[in-house]
Amino acid sequence: MEGSVQLDDNALLVLRERYLIRDEAGTLLETPEELFRRVACSVSQGENNDPEGRSAEMEEAFYEMMTSLEFLPNSPTLMNAGRPLGQLAACFVLPVEDSLDSIFDSVKLTAKIHQTGGGTGFSFSRLRPKNDVVKSTMGVASGPVSFIRVFNCATEAIKQGGTRRGANMGILRIDHPDIMEFVAIKRDPAELTNFNLSVAITDEFMRSYEENRDVALINPRTKKAAGKVNARELLRFIAEAAWASGEPGVIFLDAINRANPTPHVGEIEATNPCGEQPLLPYESCCLGSINLSRIVRNGGIDWQRLQKLTHLGVRFLDDVVEVSTYPSEEIRAMTSGNRKIGLGVMGFAHLLIRLGIPYDSPDAERTGGEIIRLIERESKIASNRLAEKRGPFPNFKGSVWDRKNLLQRNATTTTIAPTGTLSILAGTSSGVEPIYDIRYKRILPGGIEVEVEDPLWRKAKDRPDADELRRRLFRKAYEVSPFAHLNIQRTFQSSVDNAVSKTVNLPETATADDILDIYVAAYRMGLKGTTVFRNKSRGYQILSCGTHQ
Ligand code: ADP
C-alpha cells in the first residue's frame, strides 16, 4: 500500500466520477494513489529514448510531486496515461479550409480528439461567406456560422460517450464578411453550446479603431472587399454582445504571431478552447500546473522547491510528448516537430492569502512577477539541458530560439491554464484567478452540484479578525476591479511563451463602454486576448435589433 494522498471530498468525487479506472460493471479498479502510480510509470517511459534517461528515478519523482499535489498534468494525461487511448494532450488546433473535404475531415478528427478528453480550436476565417457562390453545384454557400453548427452538433452527439463533454473554440477574423452574424450568434443561449467564440482582431483594425475609420470586409475566397464597416461601431457591437452573454471573447492575432516561436513553420490562426494555447493547424500541446499554494514555507515562498518543480515539470511534459499517442499522423508530425509544452501554475490566489497579500495590490503583481519569471527562466534552462542530451525540437533551425542562439528541446515551455478540474483535485484556487467567493455552488465534471467553502476561509472564519480578513484578503472575483484583473494577466503574460487563461469579471451594473475600455487597455498592454464576464449575464435573453446588419 502506498502512502495516501490528501484529497478533499470534492476531489474524491471528481476522481471517482471521471478519472479512476472502472470495469464494465462500474466497479472501481484503482485508488487515487494507483492512478498517480499509473501516470508516473507510463510518463517516465519517455526517458527510454534518452541514453541518459532515468525512468525508475523519474517515476518516483513524478509520483511524489503528483501525490503531494504540488504538480498535476492536464486531465487527459491523468485519464489516459498507461491506458488503451494513450492520448495525453488537452489542447488541439485543427485546420478548416474552404472545402467540404477539409471541413468534414476536421469534424471526424474533432470527434476522435473529444473521445480522449482533448479540446479543439479552429479558425473559420478561410470559409467563404454566406451567399457566396459554390461553383461545383451552382448553389450558394452557407457561411462559417452554419459550419460551426456542424462541429457543435458532432460534439453534442459524442459527448455522452466520451470522458468529458467536448470543448471547442471557434475563431473568425474581424474582417470576415460574416463577422456580424458570428458576433451575435451566442446571444441566443440555445446556439453553439459546445463552443467558445473569439473574434481575431488585428493591429490594422485597432489602428482604424483609434482613428475612427471604416474597415474593409474581405471575402477570403476572392481576397476582394465585400463591404465595409466603421471600426468603432464594430468593436462596440462586439462589446454589446459580450455584455449580454459573455461571448464572444477577443484575441489579438498580431500579438500572438509576434510571439510565434516557429514562423517558418506556419502562421498561428487559432487557440485551444480556453484561449491560453495558440497553436498551428494540426498542433497539440500538453499542459501541467504547479500548485503555488503548496510552496509556502514559514510564511514565505520556498524558491528552491519552485525551481525543482519547474525542472521536474518540464521533464515530465517533455516525456509526455514522447509517450503520448496522437489522433492522426498530421497531428503527430506537427506536434513532435515543435514539442511545445505548457507549464504553468494554479493556486495563485491561495498563495497570496497565505502570504497575507491582497489580490488587487502592487504586492500581488510583484509576487506573481517574481514567481513567473523564475518559472520562465528555469523552464528554459531545463529545456536547454534536455536539448543537449535528447536533441532540440526538429523545427529548431530557423526558429526564434535559433536566432537567439539558445538551444531548446521545446518550442514553448510556459502556459497559464484555467485548471478547472485540476484545481478541484488539488483543493486550491484555479490558475491565476482570484477566489470566486468564500462559498459558492459548483457543478463538478460529471454534473454533480456541490457547495464549496474556500478551505482557507474555513480556517480563518472563526478568527476574531475574520471580517477584516474577508474584506482584505478574501476578495471575490467580482469585487476585484477590471484593471486589477488585467494587471495580473499582464504580469503573467509578460513572462509566459503561450498565453494566460484569465476572465475579467464585471459587476452586473457594468456597461458595454466599460467592456470597450477593457478591450482597448488589453490591446495596449500587449495581451494576447481577453475574456470578460458580467455577473448574471448568462441566462438573460437580450433582444437584438441587429442595427448593424
Ligand atoms: P483540466 O483542469 O481539466 O486539466 P483546464 O480547465 O486547465 O483543464 O483546461 C485546459 C484545456 O483543456 C482547455 O483550454 C481545453 O483545451 C481543454 N479542456 C478543458 N475542458 C475540456 C472539456 N470539457 N473537453 C475538452 N477539452 C477540455
mmCIF file of C-alpha atoms and ligand atoms in Angstrom, residues 19 72-79 89-92 113-114 116-121 155 163-169 196 271-277 279 285 287-289 346 415-425 430-431 442 445 501, ligand 1:
data_model
loop_
_atom_site.group_PDB
_atom_site.id
_atom_site.type_symbol
_atom_site.label_atom_id
_atom_site.label_comp_id
_atom_site.label_asym_id
_atom_site.label_seq_id
_atom_site.Cartn_x
_atom_site.Cartn_y
_atom_site.Cartn_z
ATOM 1 C CA TYR A 19 -10.739 9.553 -13.609
ATOM 2 C CA LEU A 72 -0.643 17.975 -11.818
ATOM 3 C CA PRO A 73 -0.701 17.355 -15.580
ATOM 4 C CA ASN A 74 -3.813 18.205 -17.615
ATOM 5 C CA SER A 75 -6.841 15.930 -17.394
ATOM 6 C CA PRO A 76 -6.236 13.732 -20.461
ATOM 7 C CA THR A 77 -2.866 12.691 -19.001
ATOM 8 C CA LEU A 78 -4.498 11.659 -15.730
ATOM 9 C CA MET A 79 -7.244 9.794 -17.575
ATOM 10 C CA ALA A 89 -2.776 16.381 -24.532
ATOM 11 C CA ALA A 90 -5.609 18.796 -23.641
ATOM 12 C CA CYS A 91 -5.123 21.272 -26.476
ATOM 13 C CA PHE A 92 -5.514 20.948 -30.235
ATOM 14 C CA ILE A 113 -9.974 14.143 -30.041
ATOM 15 C CA HIS A 114 -13.062 14.698 -27.889
ATOM 16 C CA THR A 116 -9.902 11.257 -25.498
ATOM 17 C CA GLY A 117 -10.845 14.338 -23.440
ATOM 18 C CA GLY A 118 -8.909 16.842 -25.576
ATOM 19 C CA GLY A 119 -10.336 20.219 -26.609
ATOM 20 C CA THR A 120 -10.229 21.648 -30.144
ATOM 21 C CA GLY A 121 -9.860 25.119 -31.614
ATOM 22 C CA THR A 155 -19.675 17.473 -30.293
ATOM 23 C CA THR A 163 -14.701 11.006 -20.983
ATOM 24 C CA ARG A 164 -15.960 14.587 -20.674
ATOM 25 C CA ARG A 165 -18.192 16.888 -22.674
ATOM 26 C CA GLY A 166 -16.218 18.274 -25.568
ATOM 27 C CA ALA A 167 -14.987 21.848 -25.656
ATOM 28 C CA ASN A 168 -14.301 23.925 -28.774
ATOM 29 C CA MET A 169 -13.022 27.343 -29.711
ATOM 30 C CA ASN A 196 -16.453 29.387 -27.038
ATOM 31 C CA THR A 271 -6.097 28.796 -29.967
ATOM 32 C CA ASN A 272 -7.397 25.902 -27.878
ATOM 33 C CA PRO A 273 -10.865 26.181 -26.228
ATOM 34 C CA CYS A 274 -9.981 28.401 -23.295
ATOM 35 C CA GLY A 275 -7.579 30.623 -25.258
ATOM 36 C CA GLU A 276 -4.359 30.014 -23.335
ATOM 37 C CA GLN A 277 -2.642 27.963 -26.004
ATOM 38 C CA LEU A 279 -1.212 26.573 -31.883
ATOM 39 C CA CYS A 285 0.046 20.624 -26.561
ATOM 40 C CA LEU A 287 -0.189 21.350 -20.058
ATOM 41 C CA GLY A 288 0.855 20.905 -16.451
ATOM 42 C CA SER A 289 0.436 23.166 -13.430
ATOM 43 C CA MET A 346 -2.614 27.130 -10.118
ATOM 44 C CA THR A 415 1.253 28.487 -20.408
ATOM 45 C CA ILE A 416 -1.233 29.518 -17.702
ATOM 46 C CA ALA A 417 -4.151 27.071 -17.926
ATOM 47 C CA PRO A 418 -7.572 27.558 -16.342
ATOM 48 C CA THR A 419 -7.053 24.367 -14.251
ATOM 49 C CA GLY A 420 -10.828 23.952 -13.956
ATOM 50 C CA THR A 421 -10.624 20.329 -12.837
ATOM 51 C CA LEU A 422 -7.035 20.222 -11.625
ATOM 52 C CA SER A 423 -7.691 22.923 -9.037
ATOM 53 C CA ILE A 424 -10.574 20.860 -7.629
ATOM 54 C CA LEU A 425 -8.290 17.830 -7.377
ATOM 55 C CA SER A 430 -7.829 27.969 -10.129
ATOM 56 C CA GLY A 431 -4.994 29.229 -12.339
ATOM 57 C CA ARG A 442 -20.212 24.481 -8.317
ATOM 58 C CA PRO A 445 -17.318 17.463 -14.015
ATOM 59 C CA SER A 501 -6.285 31.953 -19.176
HETATM 60 P P1 ADP B 1 -8.078 20.478 -16.574
HETATM 61 O O1 ADP B 1 -8.127 21.199 -15.252
HETATM 62 O O2 ADP B 1 -9.214 19.516 -16.733
HETATM 63 O O3 ADP B 1 -6.778 19.822 -16.876
HETATM 64 P P2 ADP B 1 -8.273 23.134 -17.787
HETATM 65 O O4 ADP B 1 -9.503 23.704 -17.165
HETATM 66 O O5 ADP B 1 -6.951 23.618 -17.291
HETATM 67 O O6 ADP B 1 -8.327 21.530 -17.737
HETATM 68 O O7 ADP B 1 -8.331 23.412 -19.334
HETATM 69 C C1 ADP B 1 -7.176 23.263 -20.132
HETATM 70 C C2 ADP B 1 -7.557 22.940 -21.526
HETATM 71 O O8 ADP B 1 -8.111 21.621 -21.559
HETATM 72 C C3 ADP B 1 -8.640 23.800 -22.138
HETATM 73 O O9 ADP B 1 -8.205 25.025 -22.627
HETATM 74 C C4 ADP B 1 -9.090 22.888 -23.244
HETATM 75 O O10 ADP B 1 -8.166 22.890 -24.311
HETATM 76 C C5 ADP B 1 -9.089 21.544 -22.553
HETATM 77 N N1 ADP B 1 -10.388 21.256 -21.925
HETATM 78 C C6 ADP B 1 -10.882 21.729 -20.764
HETATM 79 N N2 ADP B 1 -12.117 21.255 -20.515
HETATM 80 C C7 ADP B 1 -12.408 20.449 -21.538
HETATM 81 C C8 ADP B 1 -13.544 19.648 -21.884
HETATM 82 N N3 ADP B 1 -14.616 19.581 -21.115
HETATM 83 N N4 ADP B 1 -13.479 18.951 -23.025
HETATM 84 C C9 ADP B 1 -12.404 19.007 -23.800
HETATM 85 N N5 ADP B 1 -11.314 19.721 -23.527
HETATM 86 C C10 ADP B 1 -11.311 20.446 -22.430
#
